[in-house]
Structure formats: structure tokens, C-alpha cells
Coordinates of N, CA and C in Angstrom, one line a residue:
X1 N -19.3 174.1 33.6 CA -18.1 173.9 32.7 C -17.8 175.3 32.0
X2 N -16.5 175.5 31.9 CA -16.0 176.8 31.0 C -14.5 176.4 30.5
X3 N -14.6 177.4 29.7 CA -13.5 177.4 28.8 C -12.3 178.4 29.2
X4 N -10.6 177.6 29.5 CA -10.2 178.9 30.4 C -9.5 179.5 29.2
X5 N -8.6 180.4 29.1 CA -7.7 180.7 28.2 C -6.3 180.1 28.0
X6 N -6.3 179.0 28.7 CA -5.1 177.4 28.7 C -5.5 176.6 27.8
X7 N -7.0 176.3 28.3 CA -7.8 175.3 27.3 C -7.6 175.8 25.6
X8 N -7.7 177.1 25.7 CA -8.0 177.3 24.3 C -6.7 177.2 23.7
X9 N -5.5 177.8 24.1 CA -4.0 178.0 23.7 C -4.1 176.4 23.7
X10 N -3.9 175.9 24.0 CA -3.4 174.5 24.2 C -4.5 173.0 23.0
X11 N -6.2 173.6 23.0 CA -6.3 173.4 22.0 C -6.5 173.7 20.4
X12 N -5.9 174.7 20.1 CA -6.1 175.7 19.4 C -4.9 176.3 18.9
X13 N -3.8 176.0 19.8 CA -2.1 176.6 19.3 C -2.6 177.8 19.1
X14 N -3.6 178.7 19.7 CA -3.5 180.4 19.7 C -2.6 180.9 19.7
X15 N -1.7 181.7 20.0 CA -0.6 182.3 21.1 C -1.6 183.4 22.1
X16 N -1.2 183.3 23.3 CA -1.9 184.0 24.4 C -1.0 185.6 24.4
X17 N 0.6 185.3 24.2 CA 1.3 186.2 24.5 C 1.9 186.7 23.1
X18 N 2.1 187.8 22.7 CA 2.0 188.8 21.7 C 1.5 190.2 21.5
X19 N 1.3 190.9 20.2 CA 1.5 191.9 19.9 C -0.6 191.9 20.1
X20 N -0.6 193.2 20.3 CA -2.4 193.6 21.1 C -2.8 193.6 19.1
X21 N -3.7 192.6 18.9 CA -4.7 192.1 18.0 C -5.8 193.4 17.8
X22 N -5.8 194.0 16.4 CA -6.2 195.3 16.3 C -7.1 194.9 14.9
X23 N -7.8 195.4 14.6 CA -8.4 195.6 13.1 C -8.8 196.7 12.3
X24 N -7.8 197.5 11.5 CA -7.8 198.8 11.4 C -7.2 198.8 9.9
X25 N -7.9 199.7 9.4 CA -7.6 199.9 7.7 C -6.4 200.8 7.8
X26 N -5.2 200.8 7.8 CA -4.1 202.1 7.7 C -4.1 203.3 6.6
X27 N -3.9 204.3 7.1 CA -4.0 205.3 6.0 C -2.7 205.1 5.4
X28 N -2.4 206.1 4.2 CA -1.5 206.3 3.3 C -0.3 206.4 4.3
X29 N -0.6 207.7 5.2 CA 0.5 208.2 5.9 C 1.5 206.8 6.9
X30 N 0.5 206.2 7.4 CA 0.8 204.8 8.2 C 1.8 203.9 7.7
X31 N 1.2 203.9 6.4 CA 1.9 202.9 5.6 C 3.5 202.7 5.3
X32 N 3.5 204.3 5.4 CA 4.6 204.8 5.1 C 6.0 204.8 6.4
X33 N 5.3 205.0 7.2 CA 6.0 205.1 9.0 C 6.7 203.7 9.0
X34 N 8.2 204.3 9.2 CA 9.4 204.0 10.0 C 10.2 203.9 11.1
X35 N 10.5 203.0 11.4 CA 11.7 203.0 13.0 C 12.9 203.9 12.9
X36 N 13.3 203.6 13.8 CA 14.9 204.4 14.1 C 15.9 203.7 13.1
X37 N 15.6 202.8 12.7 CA 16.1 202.0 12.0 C 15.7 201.8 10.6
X38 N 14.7 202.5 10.0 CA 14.4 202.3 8.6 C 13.6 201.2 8.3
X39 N 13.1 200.5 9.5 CA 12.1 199.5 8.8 C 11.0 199.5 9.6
X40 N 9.9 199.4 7.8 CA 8.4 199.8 8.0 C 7.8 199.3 9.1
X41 N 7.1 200.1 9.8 CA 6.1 199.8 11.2 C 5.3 198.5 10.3
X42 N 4.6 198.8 9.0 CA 3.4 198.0 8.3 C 4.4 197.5 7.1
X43 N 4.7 196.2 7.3 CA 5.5 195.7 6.0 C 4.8 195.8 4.8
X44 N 6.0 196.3 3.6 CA 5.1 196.8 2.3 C 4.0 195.4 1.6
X45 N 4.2 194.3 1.9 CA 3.3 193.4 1.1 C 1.6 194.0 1.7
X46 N 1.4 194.5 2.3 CA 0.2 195.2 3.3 C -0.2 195.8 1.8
X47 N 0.7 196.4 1.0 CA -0.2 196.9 -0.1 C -0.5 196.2 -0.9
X48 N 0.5 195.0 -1.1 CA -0.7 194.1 -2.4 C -1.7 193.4 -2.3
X49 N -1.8 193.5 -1.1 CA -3.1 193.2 0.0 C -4.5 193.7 -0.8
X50 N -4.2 195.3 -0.8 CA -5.4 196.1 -0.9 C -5.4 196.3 -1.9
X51 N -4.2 196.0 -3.0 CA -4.7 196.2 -4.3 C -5.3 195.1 -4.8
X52 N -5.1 193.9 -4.4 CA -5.5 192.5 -4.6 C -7.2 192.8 -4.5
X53 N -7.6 193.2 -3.6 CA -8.8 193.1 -2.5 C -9.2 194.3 -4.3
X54 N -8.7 195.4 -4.4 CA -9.1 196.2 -5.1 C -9.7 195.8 -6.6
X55 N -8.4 195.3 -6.9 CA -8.8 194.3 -8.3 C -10.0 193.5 -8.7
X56 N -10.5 192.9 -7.4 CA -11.1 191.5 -7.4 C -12.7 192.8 -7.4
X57 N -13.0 193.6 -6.6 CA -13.9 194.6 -6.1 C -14.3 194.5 -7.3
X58 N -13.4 195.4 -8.3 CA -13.6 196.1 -9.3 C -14.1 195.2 -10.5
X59 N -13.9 193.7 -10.3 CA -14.4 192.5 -11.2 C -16.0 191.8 -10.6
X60 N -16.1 192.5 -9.3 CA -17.1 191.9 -8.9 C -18.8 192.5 -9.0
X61 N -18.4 193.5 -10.4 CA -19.7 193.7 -10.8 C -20.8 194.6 -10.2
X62 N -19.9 195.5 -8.7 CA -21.2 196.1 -7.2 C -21.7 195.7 -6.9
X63 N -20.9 194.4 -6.4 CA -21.2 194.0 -5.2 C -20.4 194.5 -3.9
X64 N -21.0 194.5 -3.0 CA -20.1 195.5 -1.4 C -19.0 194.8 -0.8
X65 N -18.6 194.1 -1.2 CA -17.5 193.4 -0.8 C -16.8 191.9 -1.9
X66 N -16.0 191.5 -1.2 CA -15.3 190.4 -1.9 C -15.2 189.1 -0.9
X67 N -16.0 188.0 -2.0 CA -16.2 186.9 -1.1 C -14.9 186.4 -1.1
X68 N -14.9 185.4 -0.6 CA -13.5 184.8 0.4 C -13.5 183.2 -1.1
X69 N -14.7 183.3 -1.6 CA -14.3 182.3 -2.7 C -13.4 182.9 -3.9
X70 N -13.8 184.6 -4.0 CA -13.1 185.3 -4.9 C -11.6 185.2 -4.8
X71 N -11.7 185.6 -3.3 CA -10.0 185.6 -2.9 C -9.4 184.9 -3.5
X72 N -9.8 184.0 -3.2 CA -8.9 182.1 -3.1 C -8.9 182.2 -4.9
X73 N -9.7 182.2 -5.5 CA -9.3 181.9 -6.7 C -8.2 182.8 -7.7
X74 N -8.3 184.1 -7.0 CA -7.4 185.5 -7.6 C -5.8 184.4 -7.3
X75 N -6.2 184.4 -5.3 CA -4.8 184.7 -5.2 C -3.6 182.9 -5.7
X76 N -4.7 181.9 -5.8 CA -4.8 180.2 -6.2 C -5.0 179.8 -7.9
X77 N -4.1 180.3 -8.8 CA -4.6 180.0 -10.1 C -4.1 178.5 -10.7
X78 N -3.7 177.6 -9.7 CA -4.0 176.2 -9.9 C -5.1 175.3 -9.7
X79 N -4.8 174.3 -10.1 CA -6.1 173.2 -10.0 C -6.4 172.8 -8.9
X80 N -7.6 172.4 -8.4 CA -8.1 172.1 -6.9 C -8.0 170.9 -6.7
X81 N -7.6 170.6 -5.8 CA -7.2 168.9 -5.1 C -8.5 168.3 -4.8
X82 N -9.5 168.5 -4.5 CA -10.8 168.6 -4.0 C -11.9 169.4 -4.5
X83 N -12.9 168.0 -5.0 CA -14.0 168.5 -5.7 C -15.0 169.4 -4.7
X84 N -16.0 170.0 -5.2 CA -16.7 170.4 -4.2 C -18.0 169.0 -4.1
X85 N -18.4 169.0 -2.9 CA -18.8 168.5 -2.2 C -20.9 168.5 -2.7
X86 N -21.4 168.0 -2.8 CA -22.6 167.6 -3.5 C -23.2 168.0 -2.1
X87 N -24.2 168.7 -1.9 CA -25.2 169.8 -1.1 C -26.4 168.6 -1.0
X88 N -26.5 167.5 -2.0 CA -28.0 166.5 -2.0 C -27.1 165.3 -2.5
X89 N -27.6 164.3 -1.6 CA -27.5 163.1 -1.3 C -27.8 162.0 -1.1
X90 N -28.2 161.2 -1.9 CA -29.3 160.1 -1.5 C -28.5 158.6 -0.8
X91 N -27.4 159.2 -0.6 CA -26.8 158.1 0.4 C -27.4 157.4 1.5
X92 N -27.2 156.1 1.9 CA -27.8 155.8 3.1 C -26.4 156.7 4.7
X93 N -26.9 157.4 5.2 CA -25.7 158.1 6.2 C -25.3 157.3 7.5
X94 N -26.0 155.8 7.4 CA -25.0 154.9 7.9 C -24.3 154.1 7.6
X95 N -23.8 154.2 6.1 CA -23.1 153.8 5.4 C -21.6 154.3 5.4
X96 N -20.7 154.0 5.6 CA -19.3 155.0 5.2 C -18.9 155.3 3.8
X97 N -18.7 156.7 3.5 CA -18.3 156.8 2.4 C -17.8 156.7 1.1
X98 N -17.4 156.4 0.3 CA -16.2 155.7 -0.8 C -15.3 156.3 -0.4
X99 N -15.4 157.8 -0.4 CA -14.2 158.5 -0.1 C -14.4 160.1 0.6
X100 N -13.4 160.7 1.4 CA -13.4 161.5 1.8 C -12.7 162.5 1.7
X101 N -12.3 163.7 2.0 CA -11.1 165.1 1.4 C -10.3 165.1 3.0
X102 N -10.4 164.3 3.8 CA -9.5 164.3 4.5 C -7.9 164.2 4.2
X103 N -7.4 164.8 5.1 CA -6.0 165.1 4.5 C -5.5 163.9 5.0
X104 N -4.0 163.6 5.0 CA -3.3 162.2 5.2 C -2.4 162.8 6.0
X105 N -1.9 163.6 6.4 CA -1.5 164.0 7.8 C -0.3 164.0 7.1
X106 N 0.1 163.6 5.7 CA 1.8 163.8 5.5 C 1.9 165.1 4.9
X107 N 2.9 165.9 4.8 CA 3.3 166.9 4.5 C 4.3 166.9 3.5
X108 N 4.1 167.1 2.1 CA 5.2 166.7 1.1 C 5.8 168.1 0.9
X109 N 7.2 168.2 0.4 CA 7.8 169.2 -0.7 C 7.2 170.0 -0.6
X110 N 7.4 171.5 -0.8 CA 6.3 172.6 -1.4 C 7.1 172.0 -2.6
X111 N 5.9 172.9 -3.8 CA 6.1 172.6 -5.0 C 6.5 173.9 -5.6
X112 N 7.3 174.0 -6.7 CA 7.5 175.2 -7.3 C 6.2 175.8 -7.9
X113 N 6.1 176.9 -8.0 CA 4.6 177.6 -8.3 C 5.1 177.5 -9.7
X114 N 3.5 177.1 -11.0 CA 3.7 177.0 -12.3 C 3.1 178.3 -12.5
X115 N 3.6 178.3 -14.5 CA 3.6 179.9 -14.7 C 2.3 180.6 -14.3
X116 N 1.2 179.3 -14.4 CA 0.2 180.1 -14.2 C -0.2 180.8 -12.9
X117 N 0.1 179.9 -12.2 CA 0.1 180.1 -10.8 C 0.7 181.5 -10.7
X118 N 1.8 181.4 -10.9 CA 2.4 182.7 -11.0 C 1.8 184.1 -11.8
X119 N 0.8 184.0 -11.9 CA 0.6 185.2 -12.8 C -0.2 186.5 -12.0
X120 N -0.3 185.8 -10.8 CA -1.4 186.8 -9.7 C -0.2 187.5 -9.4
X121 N 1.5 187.2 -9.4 CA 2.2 188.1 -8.8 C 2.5 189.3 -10.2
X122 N 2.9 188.5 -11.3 CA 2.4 190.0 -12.3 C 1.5 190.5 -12.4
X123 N -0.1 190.1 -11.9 CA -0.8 191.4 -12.2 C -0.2 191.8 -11.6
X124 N -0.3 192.0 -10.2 CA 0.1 192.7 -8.7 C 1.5 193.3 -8.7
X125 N 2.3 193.1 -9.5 CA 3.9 193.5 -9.3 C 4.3 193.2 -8.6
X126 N 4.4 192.1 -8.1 CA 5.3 191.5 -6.4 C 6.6 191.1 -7.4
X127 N 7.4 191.4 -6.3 CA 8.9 191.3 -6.3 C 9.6 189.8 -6.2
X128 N 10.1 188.8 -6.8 CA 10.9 187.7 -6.3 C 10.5 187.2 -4.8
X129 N 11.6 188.2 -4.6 CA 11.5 188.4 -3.0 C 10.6 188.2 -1.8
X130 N 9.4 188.9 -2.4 CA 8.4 189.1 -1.5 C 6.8 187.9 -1.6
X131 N 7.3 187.2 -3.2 CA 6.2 186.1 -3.3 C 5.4 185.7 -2.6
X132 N 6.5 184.6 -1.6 CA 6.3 184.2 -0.6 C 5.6 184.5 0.5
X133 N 6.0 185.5 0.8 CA 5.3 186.6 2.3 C 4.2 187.3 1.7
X134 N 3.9 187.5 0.7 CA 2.5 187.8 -0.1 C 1.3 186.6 0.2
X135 N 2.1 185.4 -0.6 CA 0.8 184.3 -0.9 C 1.0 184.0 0.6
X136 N 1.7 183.9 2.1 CA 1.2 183.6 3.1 C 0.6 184.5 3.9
X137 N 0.6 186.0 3.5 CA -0.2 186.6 4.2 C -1.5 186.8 3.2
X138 N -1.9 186.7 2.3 CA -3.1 186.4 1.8 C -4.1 185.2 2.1
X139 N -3.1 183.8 2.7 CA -4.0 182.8 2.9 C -4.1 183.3 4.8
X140 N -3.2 183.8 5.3 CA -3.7 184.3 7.1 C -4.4 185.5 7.0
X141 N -4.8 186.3 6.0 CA -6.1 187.2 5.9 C -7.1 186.4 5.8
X142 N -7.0 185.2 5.1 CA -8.6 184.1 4.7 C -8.6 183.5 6.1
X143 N -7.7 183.2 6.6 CA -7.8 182.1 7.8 C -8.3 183.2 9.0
X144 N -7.7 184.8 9.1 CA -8.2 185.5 10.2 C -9.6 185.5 10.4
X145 N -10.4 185.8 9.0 CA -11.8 186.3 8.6 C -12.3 184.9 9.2
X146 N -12.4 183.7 8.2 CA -12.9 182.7 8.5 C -12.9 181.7 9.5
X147 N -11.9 181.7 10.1 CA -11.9 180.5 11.6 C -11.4 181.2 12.6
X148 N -10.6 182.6 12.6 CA -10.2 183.0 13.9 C -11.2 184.1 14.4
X149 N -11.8 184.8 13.7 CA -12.3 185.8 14.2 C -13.9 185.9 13.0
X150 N -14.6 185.1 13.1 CA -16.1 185.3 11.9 C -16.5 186.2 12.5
X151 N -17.1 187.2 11.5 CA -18.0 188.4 11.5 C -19.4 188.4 11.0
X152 N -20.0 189.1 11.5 CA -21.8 188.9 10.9 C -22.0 187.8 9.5
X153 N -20.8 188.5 8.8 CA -20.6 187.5 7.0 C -19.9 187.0 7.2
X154 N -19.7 186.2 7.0 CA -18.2 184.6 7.5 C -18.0 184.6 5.7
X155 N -18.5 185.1 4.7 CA -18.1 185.0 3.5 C -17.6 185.9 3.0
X156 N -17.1 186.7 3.4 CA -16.7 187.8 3.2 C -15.3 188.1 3.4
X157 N -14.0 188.6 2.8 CA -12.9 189.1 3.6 C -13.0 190.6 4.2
X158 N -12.0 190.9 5.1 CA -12.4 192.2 5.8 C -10.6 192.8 5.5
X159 N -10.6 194.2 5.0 CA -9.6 194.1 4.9 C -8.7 194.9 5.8
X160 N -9.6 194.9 6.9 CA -9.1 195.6 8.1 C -8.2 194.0 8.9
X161 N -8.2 193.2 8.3 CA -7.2 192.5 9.0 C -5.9 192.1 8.1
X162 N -5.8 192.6 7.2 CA -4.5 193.2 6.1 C -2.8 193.5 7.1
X163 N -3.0 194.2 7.6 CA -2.5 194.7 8.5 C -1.4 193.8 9.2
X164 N -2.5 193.2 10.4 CA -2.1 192.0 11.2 C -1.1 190.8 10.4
X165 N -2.0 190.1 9.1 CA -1.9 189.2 8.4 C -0.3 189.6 7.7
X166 N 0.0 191.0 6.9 CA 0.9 191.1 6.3 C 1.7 191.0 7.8
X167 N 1.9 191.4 8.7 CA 3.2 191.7 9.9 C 3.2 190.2 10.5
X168 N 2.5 189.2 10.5 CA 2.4 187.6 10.7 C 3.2 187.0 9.7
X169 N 2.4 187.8 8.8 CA 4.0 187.0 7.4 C 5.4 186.9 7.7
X170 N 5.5 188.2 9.1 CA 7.2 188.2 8.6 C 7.4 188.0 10.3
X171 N 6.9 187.6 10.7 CA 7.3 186.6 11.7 C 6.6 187.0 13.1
X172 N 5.8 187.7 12.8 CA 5.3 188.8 13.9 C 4.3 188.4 14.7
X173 N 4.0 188.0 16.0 CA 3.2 187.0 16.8 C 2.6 188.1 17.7
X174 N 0.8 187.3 17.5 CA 0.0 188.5 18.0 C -0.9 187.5 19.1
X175 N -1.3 188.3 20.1 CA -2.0 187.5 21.1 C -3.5 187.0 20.7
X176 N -3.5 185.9 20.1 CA -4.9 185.8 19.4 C -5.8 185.3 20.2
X177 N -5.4 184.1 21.2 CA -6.6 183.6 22.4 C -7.2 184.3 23.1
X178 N -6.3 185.3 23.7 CA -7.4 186.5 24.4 C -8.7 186.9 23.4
X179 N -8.6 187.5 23.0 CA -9.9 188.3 21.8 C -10.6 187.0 21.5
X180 N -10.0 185.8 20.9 CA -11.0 185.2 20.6 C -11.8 184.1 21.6
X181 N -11.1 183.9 22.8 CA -11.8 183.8 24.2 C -13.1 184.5 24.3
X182 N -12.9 185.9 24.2 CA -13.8 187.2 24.6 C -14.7 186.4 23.7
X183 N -14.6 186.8 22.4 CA -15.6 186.4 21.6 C -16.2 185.2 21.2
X184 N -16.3 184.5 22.0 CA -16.6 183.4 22.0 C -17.7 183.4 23.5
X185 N -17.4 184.3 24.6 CA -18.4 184.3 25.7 C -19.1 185.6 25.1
X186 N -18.9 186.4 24.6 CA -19.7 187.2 24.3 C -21.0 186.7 23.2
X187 N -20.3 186.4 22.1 CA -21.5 184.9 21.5 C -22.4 184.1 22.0
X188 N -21.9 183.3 23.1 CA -22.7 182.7 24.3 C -23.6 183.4 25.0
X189 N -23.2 184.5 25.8 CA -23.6 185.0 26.1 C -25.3 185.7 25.3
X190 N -24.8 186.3 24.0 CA -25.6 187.1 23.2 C -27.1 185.7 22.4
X191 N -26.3 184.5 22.9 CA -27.2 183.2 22.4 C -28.2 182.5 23.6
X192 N -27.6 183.5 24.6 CA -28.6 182.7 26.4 C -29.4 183.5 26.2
X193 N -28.9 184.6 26.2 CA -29.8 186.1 26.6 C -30.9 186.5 25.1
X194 N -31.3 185.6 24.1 CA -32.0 185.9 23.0 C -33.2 185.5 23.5
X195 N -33.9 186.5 22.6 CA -35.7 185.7 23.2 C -36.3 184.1 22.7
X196 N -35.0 184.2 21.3 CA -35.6 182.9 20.6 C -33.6 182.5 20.6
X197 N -33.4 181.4 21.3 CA -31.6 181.5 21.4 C -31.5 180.2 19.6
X198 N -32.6 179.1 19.8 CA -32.5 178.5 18.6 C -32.5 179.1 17.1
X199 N -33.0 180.6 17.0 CA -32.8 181.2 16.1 C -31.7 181.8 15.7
X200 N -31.1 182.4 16.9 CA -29.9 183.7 17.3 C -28.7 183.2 16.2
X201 N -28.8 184.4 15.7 CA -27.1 184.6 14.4 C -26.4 185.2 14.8
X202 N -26.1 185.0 15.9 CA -24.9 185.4 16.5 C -23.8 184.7 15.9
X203 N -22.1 185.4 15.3 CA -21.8 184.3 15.0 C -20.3 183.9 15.7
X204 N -19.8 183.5 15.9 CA -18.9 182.9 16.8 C -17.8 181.7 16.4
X205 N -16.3 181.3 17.0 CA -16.0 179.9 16.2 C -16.2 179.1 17.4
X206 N -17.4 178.5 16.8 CA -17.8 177.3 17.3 C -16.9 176.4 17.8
X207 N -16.2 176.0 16.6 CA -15.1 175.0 16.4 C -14.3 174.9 17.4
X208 N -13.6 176.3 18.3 CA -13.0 176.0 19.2 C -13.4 175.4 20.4
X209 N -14.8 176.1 20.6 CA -15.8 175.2 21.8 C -15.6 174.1 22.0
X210 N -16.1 173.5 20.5 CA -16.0 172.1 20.5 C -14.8 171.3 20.9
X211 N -14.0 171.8 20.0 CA -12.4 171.5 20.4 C -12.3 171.3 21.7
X212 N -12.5 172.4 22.8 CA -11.8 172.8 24.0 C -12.9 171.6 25.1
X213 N -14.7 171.5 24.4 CA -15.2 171.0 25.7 C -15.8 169.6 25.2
X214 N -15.5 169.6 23.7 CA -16.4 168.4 23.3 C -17.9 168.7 22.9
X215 N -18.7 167.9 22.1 CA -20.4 168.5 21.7 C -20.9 168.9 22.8
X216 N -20.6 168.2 24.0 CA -21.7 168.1 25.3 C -21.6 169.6 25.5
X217 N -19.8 170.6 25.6 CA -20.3 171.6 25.8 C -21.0 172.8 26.1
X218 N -21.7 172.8 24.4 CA -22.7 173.9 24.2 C -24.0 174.2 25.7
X219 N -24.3 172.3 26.2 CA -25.0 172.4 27.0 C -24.6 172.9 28.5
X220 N -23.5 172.5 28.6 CA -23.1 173.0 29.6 C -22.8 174.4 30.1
X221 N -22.2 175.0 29.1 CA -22.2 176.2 28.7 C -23.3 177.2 29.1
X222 N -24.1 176.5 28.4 CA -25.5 177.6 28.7 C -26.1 177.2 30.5
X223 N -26.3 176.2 30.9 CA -26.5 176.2 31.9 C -25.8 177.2 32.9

């Protein structure tokens, strides 16, 4: 059994066809570059990106990066819908629930953002205008790191996907199933070929596996 690159588009809504999926920090000069036409190669919200990322750095005491719980709370200064989740449990686990954080599949109103909420765009200086395309390319920076593409730290943001994430904001469609196909057999791959494979931290999104073949998968896979 394998996973084609149909399977995955189709469970996964990747896009196959798009702009070539890069992860690259832009220099100053970059940032700056223009068309024939006057509009930026790297849309300007790409900066409040890294000043965001900078801010949070600079609060985080030296530590080498910024967790992805940081993010969320910089760039999310409302209340959370969902408690977190109790780590120990003396539940019987053939029991169901009381309750669960599953979503209800309806989609209400967006809401107007309250003052507080709004205050990550004055630190940052964001414009009216650009609000929007800010807070969405901040939460597809969290979504690249964390479910499309995990790296050695899955807790971590990388801000070499800044980039991608700001030009997604504004409508810009990148070939994601290829790369993350690759990386998903190269994972497998890197998990057959271990001396101890039940140990191997290799890390990979599982999730699509599952998606595309079901649990039985993984076994199949390796065979």
C-alpha cells in the first residue's frame, strides 16, 4: 500500500499545483523588491511577522526560539473557548465522556475583534487595512510549522516560513502536497531504516497517513 499524491490532495485539500514551497528568511534588500508594476514580490505584512516573532524573543527571557504557545497568545489576546485538557485521569476509558472540544461543524459570523484583542495590532503598528491579512498570516505561519510541515521541534515557530504564510494571506497558492508527500516517505523511510525504528524521532505529519490510509497503514507502509 502507498500513498499517491491524489490521495493526499484529495484527503488533505493540499494544493498540488502552485507557486514552488521554499523556506527562506528574506534579507532587507528582498523585502524591498518590486514588479514592473510596483507591487512587492514579499507583501509588507511579512514584516510584522518578524517583528512579532522579535517582540515575543525579546520577552522570552534566552530562550532560542519562540514557542508556538507564545505566538498564539501575542498574536490571540481573547479568552479561550477551550480549557486545556487534564494530562491525568482517573476516568474509566470505556466510558464516554461528559464532554468534548469537538467543534460543531457550524460556522458562525466572524466577530468584531474587542479593544483588547486589538491591542497586538498597536504594539505592532498594523494599519486598518492590513489587520486582517496580518492575523491570517500569523495563524498559516502556526498552521505551516505545526501540521504541514513539523520540524525536529513541532513547538517551536520557524520564521523562515514568514514569507510563504504572508503571500498566502493575499491569495497566493503554493504547491504544498508535493513537499509534504516527500516528507512523509522520507520519514518512513528514515523510521524502516533505524536500528531501533520504535524509538526513531523522526518527525513527520502522521495525520495525513492516517487520513489517506487509515491506522492499518503505518503497517503496511513499512512492509
Amino acid at each position: 500500500m502507498s500513498i499517491s499524491l491524489w490521495d493526499l490532495h484529495e484527503i488533505s485539500g493540499l494544493p498540488i499545483t502552485g507557486r514552488f514551497y521554499d523556506e527562506v528568511i528574506p534579507n532587507t534588500e528582498s523585502l524591498n523588491w518590486k514588479d514592473h508594476k510596483g507591487v512587492p514580490y514579499i507583501p509588507h505584512i511579512c514584516r510584522y511577522l518578524f517583528l512579532a516573532y522579535h517582540k515575543i524573543l525579546q520577552d522570552s527571557k534566552g530562550k532560542s526560539g519562540v514557542r508556538m504557545t507564545a505566538w498564539i497568545k501575542y498574536w490571540y489576546r481573547g479568552p479561550f473557548r477551550y480549557k486545556k485538557s487534564s494530562r491525568k485521569t482517573v476516568r474509566n476509558k470505556s466510558q464516554k465522556p461528559k464532554e468534548d472540544s469537538d467543534p460543531s461543524s457550524i460556522i458562525t459570523a466572524a466577530l468584531k475583534h474587542t479593544e483588547e484583542e486589538e491591542g497586538v495590532f498597536e504594539d505592532l503598528g498594523i494599519a486598518d487595512e492590513d489587520m486582517d491579512r496580518s492575523y491570517l498570516a500569523a495563524f498559516l505561519a502556526c498552521w505551516l510549522c505545526k501540521f504541514v510541515f513539523p520540524k525536529d521541534d513541532i513547538t517551536l515557530i520557524r520564521p523562515r516560513v514568514f514569507k510563504v504564510a504572508s503571500r498566502m494571506a493575499h491569495s497566493v497558492s503554493f504547491s504544498l502536497a508535493v513537499p509534504v508527500l516527500a516528507s512523509i516517505y522520507k520519514g518512513l523511510n528514515d523510521i524502516s531504516s533505524a536500528d531501533d525504528p520504535g524509538n526513531c524521532t523522526t518527525v513527520l505529519p502522521f495525520h495525513y497517513v492516517l487520513g489517506s490510509c487509515g491506522p492499518g497503514a503505518l503497517v503496511s507502509l513499512h512492509a
